[in-house]
C-alpha cells in the first residue's frame, strides 16, 4: 500500500510568534480576548485517497501489467487521489505505477471463498473499490458457473462486511483458448452469460456492483501469449475497458441543473455505432459504442435501437433495457457509465434473437439525457 501521509515538522517564523506567546501566557491567565478566539480549522488537509483493490489471479497479478497502464491513464485524466491496495507488491512491468494488488497466481475464486482467505486481505487494505477479474482458474478446472457465482456471493458479502459502502467492478472474463483445454473457450462464454444477472441481483444503491465487459473484442490469438494470459496488446485492451467504469466511480458529483453540463442543453450531442461481435443460428451478439460529440460533458445518454429483419434485443449489459412491442429497444446508461467528457466514449453489449438467417444490423440513435 502507498502511504500518502507525510510527516510535517513544526517550523517557527515571525508569523508564529503570537501563537507562541499565547501558549506561554495561557497558564498565567493573561490571554487577550482576540487571542482567545478559536483558531480556524486547517483548510489544507488533504482528503484520504480512494483505495482501489485489483482482485483476481495471475491475469491480475503476475505481472498484471494492465494495472500499470490503468494507473497511469487515471493519473493522466486527473484522478490523482487514488491508492491501489493489496497485500502483494508490484511484480514488474517496467512502468512506474502503484503496484499493490491482490492478484494471486493460480488461485480459484471458489477456494478463496471456501477457505475464507479474503477477510484478512480486506482488513489489511480497507478498499473503497474492488476491481475484480476472477474465475479463470475455476473455468479451467471445469467448475460449474453456479459454484463460481456462489463464490462471488461469499466474497461480496465479505467485502460489504468490511465496508458497507464498497463498490465492486466485476469483469466478464477475457476469452480462454489454451492448448490443453479445448472446452475452456465455451466455459468462459457460459460463465460470462450469467454474470450480468448475478450483478443485477447483487447491486444496491449503497454498494453498487457494475459489470465490465472484458470479453468482447478480445482475441486470444493476438491479445494473449498462451491463450490465457494477456500480452502487451491484451493489457492495453483490459486497461481500456476498466478505465471508463473506474473513472466514473471517481468522478465528482455533477453540478446543479443549468450548468454547462446540463443534459437539457440543446448543444449536447452524442452518437451511437453498432457492430456485430458473433452470430449463431437464431441470434447474435453485438456491441454499441456511445460517444459524446459535444463540447461539454454529458451526464447521461439513451440509445434507441431498431434491429433489422425482425430481430429482438433480449439482453443488455452495461445499460438498462426497455423494449417496445414493435421491437424497438431503448437502452439507457447504467449510471456508472453515463458521465462522458467531450470526445469520450463507452459501450454496451447486447444479445438479439432472430426468426431466421439474418445479418446483424440495426439503426441506432443517441440522445443526451439526465443520468439514471
mmCIF file of C-alpha atoms in Angstrom:
data_model
loop_
_atom_site.group_PDB
_atom_site.id
_atom_site.type_symbol
_atom_site.label_atom_id
_atom_site.label_comp_id
_atom_site.label_asym_id
_atom_site.label_seq_id
_atom_site.Cartn_x
_atom_site.Cartn_y
_atom_site.Cartn_z
ATOM 1 C CA UNK A 1 0.000 0.000 0.000
ATOM 2 C CA UNK A 2 1.140 3.501 -0.641
ATOM 3 C CA UNK A 3 1.011 5.740 2.431
ATOM 4 C CA UNK A 4 0.214 9.212 1.153
ATOM 5 C CA UNK A 5 0.606 10.906 4.541
ATOM 6 C CA UNK A 6 3.714 12.966 5.143
ATOM 7 C CA UNK A 7 5.293 13.807 8.452
ATOM 8 C CA UNK A 8 5.463 17.570 8.853
ATOM 9 C CA UNK A 9 7.899 19.080 11.313
ATOM 10 C CA UNK A 10 6.942 22.316 13.033
ATOM 11 C CA UNK A 11 8.635 25.463 11.857
ATOM 12 C CA UNK A 12 8.878 28.738 13.727
ATOM 13 C CA UNK A 13 8.538 32.007 11.897
ATOM 14 C CA UNK A 14 7.682 35.587 12.750
ATOM 15 C CA UNK A 15 4.055 34.795 11.966
ATOM 16 C CA UNK A 16 4.059 32.020 14.564
ATOM 17 C CA UNK A 17 5.297 34.242 17.444
ATOM 18 C CA UNK A 18 1.812 35.478 18.518
ATOM 19 C CA UNK A 19 0.640 31.884 18.884
ATOM 20 C CA UNK A 20 3.785 31.010 20.832
ATOM 21 C CA UNK A 21 3.288 33.954 23.201
ATOM 22 C CA UNK A 22 -0.342 32.997 23.669
ATOM 23 C CA UNK A 23 0.702 29.490 24.668
ATOM 24 C CA UNK A 24 3.183 30.889 27.199
ATOM 25 C CA UNK A 25 0.686 33.362 28.686
ATOM 26 C CA UNK A 26 -2.202 30.897 28.950
ATOM 27 C CA UNK A 27 -1.163 29.434 32.326
ATOM 28 C CA UNK A 28 -0.984 32.983 33.729
ATOM 29 C CA UNK A 29 -4.496 33.866 32.624
ATOM 30 C CA UNK A 30 -3.152 36.737 30.531
ATOM 31 C CA UNK A 31 -4.610 35.730 27.175
ATOM 32 C CA UNK A 32 -6.405 38.610 25.437
ATOM 33 C CA UNK A 33 -9.945 38.121 24.087
ATOM 34 C CA UNK A 34 -8.708 38.341 20.492
ATOM 35 C CA UNK A 35 -6.033 35.746 21.127
ATOM 36 C CA UNK A 36 -8.533 33.501 22.900
ATOM 37 C CA UNK A 37 -10.702 33.172 19.795
ATOM 38 C CA UNK A 38 -10.790 29.679 18.352
ATOM 39 C CA UNK A 39 -8.326 29.008 15.580
ATOM 40 C CA UNK A 40 -9.829 28.174 12.186
ATOM 41 C CA UNK A 41 -9.540 24.568 11.008
ATOM 42 C CA UNK A 42 -6.721 23.628 8.704
ATOM 43 C CA UNK A 43 -8.193 24.046 5.250
ATOM 44 C CA UNK A 44 -5.184 22.451 3.594
ATOM 45 C CA UNK A 45 -5.752 18.963 4.983
ATOM 46 C CA UNK A 46 -5.887 16.588 2.027
ATOM 47 C CA UNK A 47 -8.752 14.154 1.633
ATOM 48 C CA UNK A 48 -7.919 10.490 2.068
ATOM 49 C CA UNK A 49 -7.185 8.760 -1.247
ATOM 50 C CA UNK A 50 -9.734 6.383 -2.740
ATOM 51 C CA UNK A 51 -8.411 2.877 -2.080
ATOM 52 C CA UNK A 52 -8.758 0.551 -5.084
ATOM 53 C CA UNK A 53 -8.088 -3.198 -4.823
ATOM 54 C CA UNK A 54 -7.315 -5.110 -8.060
ATOM 55 C CA UNK A 55 -8.562 -8.625 -7.183
ATOM 56 C CA UNK A 56 -8.057 -11.859 -9.077
ATOM 57 C CA UNK A 57 -5.486 -14.416 -10.166
ATOM 58 C CA UNK A 58 -2.365 -14.286 -12.365
ATOM 59 C CA UNK A 59 -4.154 -12.236 -15.020
ATOM 60 C CA UNK A 60 -4.386 -9.520 -12.370
ATOM 61 C CA UNK A 61 -1.119 -10.037 -10.552
ATOM 62 C CA UNK A 62 1.580 -11.930 -12.452
ATOM 63 C CA UNK A 63 2.601 -9.338 -13.521
ATOM 64 C CA UNK A 64 -0.767 -7.840 -14.469
ATOM 65 C CA UNK A 65 0.718 -5.004 -16.489
ATOM 66 C CA UNK A 66 -2.757 -3.719 -17.359
ATOM 67 C CA UNK A 67 -2.757 -2.335 -13.808
ATOM 68 C CA UNK A 68 0.239 -0.133 -14.652
ATOM 69 C CA UNK A 69 -1.477 1.133 -17.789
ATOM 70 C CA UNK A 70 -4.721 1.752 -15.916
ATOM 71 C CA UNK A 71 -2.955 3.571 -13.072
ATOM 72 C CA UNK A 72 -1.197 5.943 -15.458
ATOM 73 C CA UNK A 73 -4.309 6.506 -17.551
ATOM 74 C CA UNK A 74 -6.198 7.512 -14.407
ATOM 75 C CA UNK A 75 -3.364 9.835 -13.386
ATOM 76 C CA UNK A 76 -3.317 11.454 -16.827
ATOM 77 C CA UNK A 77 -7.077 12.016 -16.571
ATOM 78 C CA UNK A 78 -6.623 13.885 -13.278
ATOM 79 C CA UNK A 79 -7.588 11.082 -10.904
ATOM 80 C CA UNK A 80 -4.551 11.527 -8.664
ATOM 81 C CA UNK A 81 -6.254 10.985 -5.296
ATOM 82 C CA UNK A 82 -6.174 7.197 -5.555
ATOM 83 C CA UNK A 83 -4.250 4.377 -3.903
ATOM 84 C CA UNK A 84 -4.060 0.898 -5.435
ATOM 85 C CA UNK A 85 -4.029 -1.513 -2.484
ATOM 86 C CA UNK A 86 -3.321 -5.182 -1.872
ATOM 87 C CA UNK A 87 -1.172 -7.488 0.211
ATOM 88 C CA UNK A 88 1.002 -8.279 -2.816
ATOM 89 C CA UNK A 89 3.754 -5.915 -4.035
ATOM 90 C CA UNK A 90 4.407 -4.754 -7.604
ATOM 91 C CA UNK A 91 5.500 -7.554 -9.918
ATOM 92 C CA UNK A 92 7.446 -5.864 -12.670
ATOM 93 C CA UNK A 93 6.189 -4.290 -15.926
ATOM 94 C CA UNK A 94 8.892 -1.624 -16.110
ATOM 95 C CA UNK A 95 6.333 1.167 -15.853
ATOM 96 C CA UNK A 96 6.176 3.472 -12.853
ATOM 97 C CA UNK A 97 2.880 2.880 -11.055
ATOM 98 C CA UNK A 98 1.287 1.976 -7.718
ATOM 99 C CA UNK A 99 1.665 -1.772 -7.999
ATOM 100 C CA UNK A 100 -0.019 -3.053 -4.823
ATOM 101 C CA UNK A 101 -2.571 -5.696 -5.769
ATOM 102 C CA UNK A 102 -4.493 -8.815 -4.744
ATOM 103 C CA UNK A 103 -3.832 -10.921 -7.836
ATOM 104 C CA UNK A 104 -2.669 -14.344 -6.606
ATOM 105 C CA UNK A 105 -1.395 -16.582 -9.395
ATOM 106 C CA UNK A 106 -3.168 -19.933 -9.589
ATOM 107 C CA UNK A 107 -5.952 -19.054 -7.151
ATOM 108 C CA UNK A 108 -9.519 -20.206 -7.695
ATOM 109 C CA UNK A 109 -12.271 -17.871 -6.583
ATOM 110 C CA UNK A 110 -14.113 -20.895 -5.188
ATOM 111 C CA UNK A 111 -11.117 -21.726 -2.977
ATOM 112 C CA UNK A 112 -10.736 -18.139 -1.779
ATOM 113 C CA UNK A 113 -14.398 -18.233 -0.753
ATOM 114 C CA UNK A 114 -14.417 -21.694 0.854
ATOM 115 C CA UNK A 115 -11.138 -21.155 2.720
ATOM 116 C CA UNK A 116 -12.049 -17.690 3.976
ATOM 117 C CA UNK A 117 -8.928 -16.038 2.546
ATOM 118 C CA UNK A 118 -10.380 -12.649 1.652
ATOM 119 C CA UNK A 119 -11.381 -11.107 5.045
ATOM 120 C CA UNK A 120 -7.780 -10.808 6.283
ATOM 121 C CA UNK A 121 -6.760 -9.212 2.998
ATOM 122 C CA UNK A 122 -9.615 -6.736 3.258
ATOM 123 C CA UNK A 123 -8.699 -5.904 6.850
ATOM 124 C CA UNK A 124 -5.114 -5.173 5.810
ATOM 125 C CA UNK A 125 -6.035 -2.944 2.873
ATOM 126 C CA UNK A 126 -9.520 -1.453 3.550
ATOM 127 C CA UNK A 127 -10.554 -0.884 -0.100
ATOM 128 C CA UNK A 128 -13.278 1.527 -1.210
ATOM 129 C CA UNK A 129 -13.499 -0.003 -4.697
ATOM 130 C CA UNK A 130 -12.715 -3.552 -5.832
ATOM 131 C CA UNK A 131 -11.790 -4.246 -9.466
ATOM 132 C CA UNK A 132 -12.355 -7.998 -9.850
ATOM 133 C CA UNK A 133 -11.398 -10.307 -12.735
ATOM 134 C CA UNK A 134 -11.691 -13.689 -11.044
ATOM 135 C CA UNK A 135 -12.659 -17.196 -12.106
ATOM 136 C CA UNK A 136 -10.287 -18.151 -14.929
ATOM 137 C CA UNK A 137 -8.688 -20.987 -12.957
ATOM 138 C CA UNK A 138 -12.125 -22.203 -11.890
ATOM 139 C CA UNK A 139 -13.216 -22.359 -15.538
ATOM 140 C CA UNK A 140 -10.025 -24.203 -16.408
ATOM 141 C CA UNK A 141 -10.817 -26.658 -13.584
ATOM 142 C CA UNK A 142 -14.316 -27.236 -15.034
ATOM 143 C CA UNK A 143 -16.107 -25.780 -12.014
ATOM 144 C CA UNK A 144 -19.731 -25.003 -12.804
ATOM 145 C CA UNK A 145 -20.919 -21.376 -13.122
ATOM 146 C CA UNK A 146 -23.328 -21.924 -10.207
ATOM 147 C CA UNK A 147 -20.407 -22.626 -7.867
ATOM 148 C CA UNK A 148 -18.366 -19.717 -9.201
ATOM 149 C CA UNK A 149 -21.252 -17.283 -8.738
ATOM 150 C CA UNK A 150 -21.884 -18.661 -5.246
ATOM 151 C CA UNK A 151 -18.247 -17.815 -4.500
ATOM 152 C CA UNK A 152 -18.876 -14.313 -5.846
ATOM 153 C CA UNK A 153 -21.761 -14.065 -3.355
ATOM 154 C CA UNK A 154 -19.449 -15.050 -0.495
ATOM 155 C CA UNK A 155 -16.733 -12.590 -1.485
ATOM 156 C CA UNK A 156 -19.233 -9.760 -1.945
ATOM 157 C CA UNK A 157 -20.715 -10.389 1.499
ATOM 158 C CA UNK A 158 -17.222 -10.282 2.992
ATOM 159 C CA UNK A 159 -16.455 -7.052 1.153
ATOM 160 C CA UNK A 160 -19.613 -5.429 2.492
ATOM 161 C CA UNK A 161 -18.844 -6.674 5.984
ATOM 162 C CA UNK A 162 -15.504 -4.887 5.679
ATOM 163 C CA UNK A 163 -17.034 -1.737 4.124
ATOM 164 C CA UNK A 164 -20.828 -1.386 3.722
ATOM 165 C CA UNK A 165 -20.264 1.284 1.050
ATOM 166 C CA UNK A 166 -17.833 -0.728 -1.056
ATOM 167 C CA UNK A 167 -18.193 -0.522 -4.826
ATOM 168 C CA UNK A 168 -17.383 -3.533 -6.987
ATOM 169 C CA UNK A 169 -16.475 -3.638 -10.669
ATOM 170 C CA UNK A 170 -16.744 -7.249 -11.824
ATOM 171 C CA UNK A 171 -15.409 -8.404 -15.185
ATOM 172 C CA UNK A 172 -16.882 -10.670 -17.752
ATOM 173 C CA UNK A 173 -13.685 -12.687 -18.197
ATOM 174 C CA UNK A 174 -11.338 -12.342 -21.132
ATOM 175 C CA UNK A 175 -11.543 -15.337 -23.509
ATOM 176 C CA UNK A 176 -9.536 -18.532 -22.944
ATOM 177 C CA UNK A 177 -8.169 -20.904 -25.553
ATOM 178 C CA UNK A 178 -5.251 -22.832 -24.018
ATOM 179 C CA UNK A 179 -3.766 -25.739 -25.961
ATOM 180 C CA UNK A 180 -4.562 -28.131 -23.095
ATOM 181 C CA UNK A 181 -8.245 -27.180 -22.657
ATOM 182 C CA UNK A 182 -10.370 -27.283 -25.775
ATOM 183 C CA UNK A 183 -13.571 -26.795 -23.752
ATOM 184 C CA UNK A 184 -12.370 -23.704 -21.889
ATOM 185 C CA UNK A 185 -13.446 -21.251 -24.583
ATOM 186 C CA UNK A 186 -17.118 -22.218 -24.277
ATOM 187 C CA UNK A 187 -16.932 -22.431 -20.488
ATOM 188 C CA UNK A 188 -15.904 -18.771 -20.353
ATOM 189 C CA UNK A 189 -18.845 -17.865 -22.585
ATOM 190 C CA UNK A 190 -21.199 -19.813 -20.314
ATOM 191 C CA UNK A 191 -19.947 -18.074 -17.172
ATOM 192 C CA UNK A 192 -19.921 -14.615 -18.748
ATOM 193 C CA UNK A 193 -23.537 -15.023 -19.842
ATOM 194 C CA UNK A 194 -24.534 -15.448 -16.188
ATOM 195 C CA UNK A 195 -22.568 -12.545 -14.699
ATOM 196 C CA UNK A 196 -24.883 -9.629 -15.690
ATOM 197 C CA UNK A 197 -27.901 -11.248 -13.994
ATOM 198 C CA UNK A 198 -25.803 -12.033 -10.918
ATOM 199 C CA UNK A 199 -24.618 -8.441 -10.716
ATOM 200 C CA UNK A 200 -28.138 -7.066 -11.149
ATOM 201 C CA UNK A 201 -29.328 -9.181 -8.226
ATOM 202 C CA UNK A 202 -26.366 -8.198 -6.068
ATOM 203 C CA UNK A 203 -26.430 -4.481 -6.842
ATOM 204 C CA UNK A 204 -27.614 -1.992 -4.217
ATOM 205 C CA UNK A 205 -27.647 1.798 -4.297
ATOM 206 C CA UNK A 206 -25.314 1.892 -1.304
ATOM 207 C CA UNK A 207 -22.918 -0.770 -2.597
ATOM 208 C CA UNK A 208 -23.189 -0.918 -6.390
ATOM 209 C CA UNK A 209 -21.997 -3.866 -8.456
ATOM 210 C CA UNK A 210 -21.021 -2.917 -12.013
ATOM 211 C CA UNK A 211 -20.293 -5.338 -14.859
ATOM 212 C CA UNK A 212 -17.371 -4.510 -17.152
ATOM 213 C CA UNK A 213 -17.253 -6.471 -20.408
ATOM 214 C CA UNK A 214 -13.652 -7.624 -20.838
ATOM 215 C CA UNK A 215 -14.619 -10.398 -23.261
ATOM 216 C CA UNK A 216 -15.944 -8.525 -26.289
ATOM 217 C CA UNK A 217 -13.264 -7.579 -28.807
ATOM 218 C CA UNK A 218 -10.529 -9.599 -27.049
ATOM 219 C CA UNK A 219 -8.769 -12.139 -29.295
ATOM 220 C CA UNK A 220 -6.691 -14.897 -27.706
ATOM 221 C CA UNK A 221 -4.675 -15.231 -30.934
ATOM 222 C CA UNK A 222 -3.396 -11.649 -30.835
ATOM 223 C CA UNK A 223 -4.038 -10.487 -27.264
ATOM 224 C CA UNK A 224 -2.505 -13.380 -25.262
ATOM 225 C CA UNK A 225 0.839 -15.155 -25.393
ATOM 226 C CA UNK A 226 -0.514 -18.571 -24.377
ATOM 227 C CA UNK A 227 -4.253 -18.498 -24.998
ATOM 228 C CA UNK A 228 -4.884 -17.326 -21.415
ATOM 229 C CA UNK A 229 -2.589 -14.540 -20.183
ATOM 230 C CA UNK A 230 -2.611 -11.120 -21.864
ATOM 231 C CA UNK A 231 0.335 -9.868 -23.879
ATOM 232 C CA UNK A 232 1.042 -6.156 -24.403
ATOM 233 C CA UNK A 233 -1.940 -5.788 -26.747
ATOM 234 C CA UNK A 234 -4.193 -7.586 -24.267
ATOM 235 C CA UNK A 235 -3.005 -5.417 -21.387
ATOM 236 C CA UNK A 236 -3.925 -2.318 -23.392
ATOM 237 C CA UNK A 237 -7.420 -3.663 -24.065
ATOM 238 C CA UNK A 238 -8.030 -4.686 -20.442
ATOM 239 C CA UNK A 239 -6.919 -1.282 -19.128
ATOM 240 C CA UNK A 240 -9.066 0.490 -21.727
ATOM 241 C CA UNK A 241 -12.159 -1.447 -20.629
ATOM 242 C CA UNK A 242 -11.620 -0.846 -16.906
ATOM 243 C CA UNK A 243 -10.874 2.854 -17.320
ATOM 244 C CA UNK A 244 -14.325 4.376 -18.066
ATOM 245 C CA UNK A 245 -16.069 2.299 -15.402
ATOM 246 C CA UNK A 246 -13.467 3.112 -12.757
ATOM 247 C CA UNK A 247 -13.180 6.772 -13.753
ATOM 248 C CA UNK A 248 -16.955 7.118 -13.453
ATOM 249 C CA UNK A 249 -16.756 5.886 -9.861
ATOM 250 C CA UNK A 250 -14.140 8.539 -9.151
ATOM 251 C CA UNK A 251 -15.980 11.448 -10.794
ATOM 252 C CA UNK A 252 -17.262 14.260 -8.624
ATOM 253 C CA UNK A 253 -20.987 14.832 -8.169
ATOM 254 C CA UNK A 254 -22.439 16.637 -11.216
ATOM 255 C CA UNK A 255 -23.337 20.298 -10.791
ATOM 256 C CA UNK A 256 -26.778 21.818 -10.378
ATOM 257 C CA UNK A 257 -29.232 21.815 -13.288
ATOM 258 C CA UNK A 258 -28.497 24.634 -15.665
ATOM 259 C CA UNK A 259 -24.712 24.331 -15.587
ATOM 260 C CA UNK A 260 -22.818 23.791 -18.881
ATOM 261 C CA UNK A 261 -23.198 20.025 -18.479
ATOM 262 C CA UNK A 262 -26.975 20.095 -18.192
ATOM 263 C CA UNK A 263 -28.304 17.317 -20.486
ATOM 264 C CA UNK A 264 -31.245 19.592 -21.298
ATOM 265 C CA UNK A 265 -28.883 21.949 -23.109
ATOM 266 C CA UNK A 266 -29.619 21.532 -26.858
ATOM 267 C CA UNK A 267 -25.884 21.809 -27.650
ATOM 268 C CA UNK A 268 -25.220 18.442 -26.003
ATOM 269 C CA UNK A 269 -25.000 15.638 -28.564
ATOM 270 C CA UNK A 270 -23.902 12.016 -28.696
ATOM 271 C CA UNK A 271 -23.605 9.335 -31.356
ATOM 272 C CA UNK A 272 -24.082 5.572 -31.291
ATOM 273 C CA UNK A 273 -22.466 2.988 -33.573
ATOM 274 C CA UNK A 274 -23.461 -0.675 -33.932
ATOM 275 C CA UNK A 275 -21.131 -3.593 -34.701
ATOM 276 C CA UNK A 276 -21.627 -7.334 -34.817
ATOM 277 C CA UNK A 277 -19.500 -9.466 -32.479
ATOM 278 C CA UNK A 278 -20.673 -13.024 -33.171
ATOM 279 C CA UNK A 279 -23.531 -14.807 -34.949
ATOM 280 C CA UNK A 280 -25.245 -18.147 -34.451
ATOM 281 C CA UNK A 281 -28.385 -19.848 -35.687
ATOM 282 C CA UNK A 282 -31.279 -17.819 -34.278
ATOM 283 C CA UNK A 283 -29.338 -14.923 -32.787
ATOM 284 C CA UNK A 284 -26.289 -12.755 -32.489
ATOM 285 C CA UNK A 285 -24.196 -10.677 -30.102
ATOM 286 C CA UNK A 286 -23.415 -7.034 -30.850
ATOM 287 C CA UNK A 287 -21.794 -4.008 -29.272
ATOM 288 C CA UNK A 288 -22.927 -0.387 -29.388
ATOM 289 C CA UNK A 289 -20.408 2.397 -28.781
ATOM 290 C CA UNK A 290 -21.719 5.698 -27.415
ATOM 291 C CA UNK A 291 -19.590 8.817 -27.917
ATOM 292 C CA UNK A 292 -20.038 12.355 -26.577
ATOM 293 C CA UNK A 293 -19.690 14.564 -29.655
ATOM 294 C CA UNK A 294 -20.412 17.854 -27.888
ATOM 295 C CA UNK A 295 -18.013 20.356 -26.350
ATOM 296 C CA UNK A 296 -19.436 19.954 -22.844
ATOM 297 C CA UNK A 297 -19.656 16.946 -20.517
ATOM 298 C CA UNK A 298 -22.640 14.606 -20.899
ATOM 299 C CA UNK A 299 -24.067 13.220 -17.666
ATOM 300 C CA UNK A 300 -26.328 10.596 -19.216
ATOM 301 C CA UNK A 301 -27.420 9.096 -22.525
ATOM 302 C CA UNK A 302 -30.153 6.997 -24.117
ATOM 303 C CA UNK A 303 -29.781 4.925 -27.279
ATOM 304 C CA UNK A 304 -32.774 3.987 -29.406
ATOM 305 C CA UNK A 305 -32.030 0.792 -31.331
ATOM 306 C CA UNK A 306 -34.174 -0.667 -34.114
ATOM 307 C CA UNK A 307 -32.895 -4.121 -35.127
ATOM 308 C CA UNK A 308 -33.245 -5.116 -38.776
ATOM 309 C CA UNK A 309 -35.197 -8.089 -40.153
ATOM 310 C CA UNK A 310 -37.460 -8.511 -37.118
ATOM 311 C CA UNK A 311 -34.673 -9.253 -34.648
ATOM 312 C CA UNK A 312 -35.418 -8.637 -30.963
ATOM 313 C CA UNK A 313 -32.981 -7.453 -28.306
ATOM 314 C CA UNK A 314 -33.376 -9.812 -25.347
ATOM 315 C CA UNK A 315 -30.406 -8.959 -23.127
ATOM 316 C CA UNK A 316 -28.155 -5.958 -22.495
ATOM 317 C CA UNK A 317 -25.160 -5.432 -20.215
ATOM 318 C CA UNK A 318 -23.641 -2.093 -19.199
ATOM 319 C CA UNK A 319 -27.011 -0.476 -19.865
ATOM 320 C CA UNK A 320 -30.692 -0.554 -18.882
ATOM 321 C CA UNK A 321 -33.019 -2.097 -21.475
ATOM 322 C CA UNK A 322 -36.649 -1.269 -22.269
ATOM 323 C CA UNK A 323 -38.360 -2.965 -25.215
ATOM 324 C CA UNK A 324 -41.408 -1.799 -27.182
ATOM 325 C CA UNK A 325 -43.995 -4.029 -28.828
ATOM 326 C CA UNK A 326 -42.653 -3.212 -32.286
ATOM 327 C CA UNK A 327 -39.172 -4.450 -31.380
ATOM 328 C CA UNK A 328 -37.619 -1.041 -30.785
ATOM 329 C CA UNK A 329 -35.152 -1.213 -27.896
ATOM 330 C CA UNK A 330 -34.296 1.735 -25.666
ATOM 331 C CA UNK A 331 -31.048 1.428 -23.733
ATOM 332 C CA UNK A 332 -30.179 3.992 -21.057
ATOM 333 C CA UNK A 333 -26.820 4.334 -19.369
ATOM 334 C CA UNK A 334 -26.195 2.169 -16.319
ATOM 335 C CA UNK A 335 -25.391 5.146 -14.098
ATOM 336 C CA UNK A 336 -21.686 4.499 -13.733
ATOM 337 C CA UNK A 337 -21.094 4.926 -17.496
ATOM 338 C CA UNK A 338 -23.437 7.879 -18.089
ATOM 339 C CA UNK A 339 -20.909 10.661 -17.491
ATOM 340 C CA UNK A 340 -18.812 11.269 -20.615
ATOM 341 C CA UNK A 341 -16.280 14.034 -21.106
ATOM 342 C CA UNK A 342 -16.166 15.711 -24.529
ATOM 343 C CA UNK A 343 -14.930 13.145 -27.040
ATOM 344 C CA UNK A 344 -15.142 10.285 -24.530
ATOM 345 C CA UNK A 345 -16.952 7.039 -25.284
ATOM 346 C CA UNK A 346 -18.358 3.974 -23.603
ATOM 347 C CA UNK A 347 -20.014 0.796 -24.864
ATOM 348 C CA UNK A 348 -22.730 -1.685 -24.022
ATOM 349 C CA UNK A 349 -23.260 -5.213 -25.267
ATOM 350 C CA UNK A 350 -26.443 -6.957 -26.338
ATOM 351 C CA UNK A 351 -27.920 -10.291 -27.382
ATOM 352 C CA UNK A 352 -30.618 -10.404 -30.041
ATOM 353 C CA UNK A 353 -32.780 -13.253 -31.336
ATOM 354 C CA UNK A 354 -33.740 -13.675 -34.975
ATOM 355 C CA UNK A 355 -36.548 -15.604 -36.654
ATOM 356 C CA UNK A 356 -34.287 -16.934 -39.380
ATOM 357 C CA UNK A 357 -30.998 -16.302 -41.166
ATOM 358 C CA UNK A 358 -30.226 -12.594 -40.938
ATOM 359 C CA UNK A 359 -27.129 -10.442 -40.913
ATOM 360 C CA UNK A 360 -26.844 -8.452 -37.670
ATOM 361 C CA UNK A 361 -27.835 -4.858 -38.348
ATOM 362 C CA UNK A 362 -29.677 -2.071 -36.614
ATOM 363 C CA UNK A 363 -30.464 1.629 -36.805
ATOM 364 C CA UNK A 364 -29.204 3.437 -33.705
ATOM 365 C CA UNK A 365 -29.752 6.952 -32.433
ATOM 366 C CA UNK A 366 -28.352 8.641 -29.332
ATOM 367 C CA UNK A 367 -29.706 11.422 -27.134
ATOM 368 C CA UNK A 368 -28.163 13.109 -24.091
ATOM 369 C CA UNK A 369 -30.389 12.546 -21.069
ATOM 370 C CA UNK A 370 -30.174 13.024 -17.289
ATOM 371 C CA UNK A 371 -28.064 10.335 -15.627
ATOM 372 C CA UNK A 372 -30.167 7.435 -14.359
#
